[in-house]
Amino acid sequence: MTDAAIHRWSSSDGVELAWHETGEGSPVILLHGLFSDAQVNWIKFGHAQRIAAEGFRVIMPDQRVHGLSGKP
């Protein structure tokens, strides 16, 4: 899946955090596990795309120090 938009936000302590988003409808938040990120857990194998195809807005944050989020 390549249509997941990437968004960024600066937290209160200045660390830039990233999240991926795809689909429309009721929001569903998918959290990745330790030593992973949204790309590996949800996007790469099509899980997010399948959920979005069912009519959901899929939000997948990259936790601090993971994926595209800041690594202070």
Short mmCIF file of N, CA and C in Angstrom, two decimals, residues 15-17 37 62-72:
data_model
loop_
_atom_site.label_atom_id
_atom_site.label_comp_id
_atom_site.label_asym_id
_atom_site.label_seq_id
_atom_site.Cartn_x
_atom_site.Cartn_y
_atom_site.Cartn_z
N VAL A 15 9.96 17.08 20.23
CA VAL A 15 10.26 15.89 19.43
C VAL A 15 9.22 15.79 18.31
N GLU A 16 9.68 15.61 17.09
CA GLU A 16 8.77 15.47 15.96
C GLU A 16 8.26 14.04 15.87
N LEU A 17 6.95 13.89 15.90
CA LEU A 17 6.32 12.57 15.82
C LEU A 17 5.60 12.45 14.48
N ASP A 37 7.53 -0.48 13.45
CA ASP A 37 6.93 0.80 13.09
C ASP A 37 5.68 0.53 12.26
N ASP A 62 3.86 6.34 14.42
CA ASP A 62 5.18 5.77 14.71
C ASP A 62 5.55 6.30 16.09
N GLN A 63 5.69 5.39 17.05
CA GLN A 63 6.02 5.81 18.42
C GLN A 63 7.40 6.46 18.44
N ARG A 64 7.69 7.19 19.50
CA ARG A 64 9.02 7.81 19.63
C ARG A 64 10.12 6.79 19.40
N VAL A 65 11.16 7.21 18.72
CA VAL A 65 12.34 6.41 18.44
C VAL A 65 12.05 5.26 17.47
N HIS A 66 10.92 5.28 16.81
CA HIS A 66 10.56 4.23 15.84
C HIS A 66 10.16 4.88 14.52
N GLY A 67 10.44 4.19 13.43
CA GLY A 67 10.00 4.64 12.12
C GLY A 67 10.44 6.06 11.80
N LEU A 68 9.48 6.90 11.39
CA LEU A 68 9.78 8.27 10.98
C LEU A 68 9.72 9.27 12.12
N SER A 69 9.41 8.84 13.34
CA SER A 69 9.36 9.74 14.49
C SER A 69 10.76 10.04 15.00
N GLY A 70 10.84 11.15 15.74
CA GLY A 70 12.13 11.62 16.26
C GLY A 70 12.81 10.63 17.18
N LYS A 71 14.12 10.70 17.14
CA LYS A 71 14.96 9.82 17.96
C LYS A 71 15.90 10.68 18.80
N PRO A 72 15.34 11.34 19.83
CA PRO A 72 16.18 12.28 20.62
C PRO A 72 17.23 11.55 21.46
#
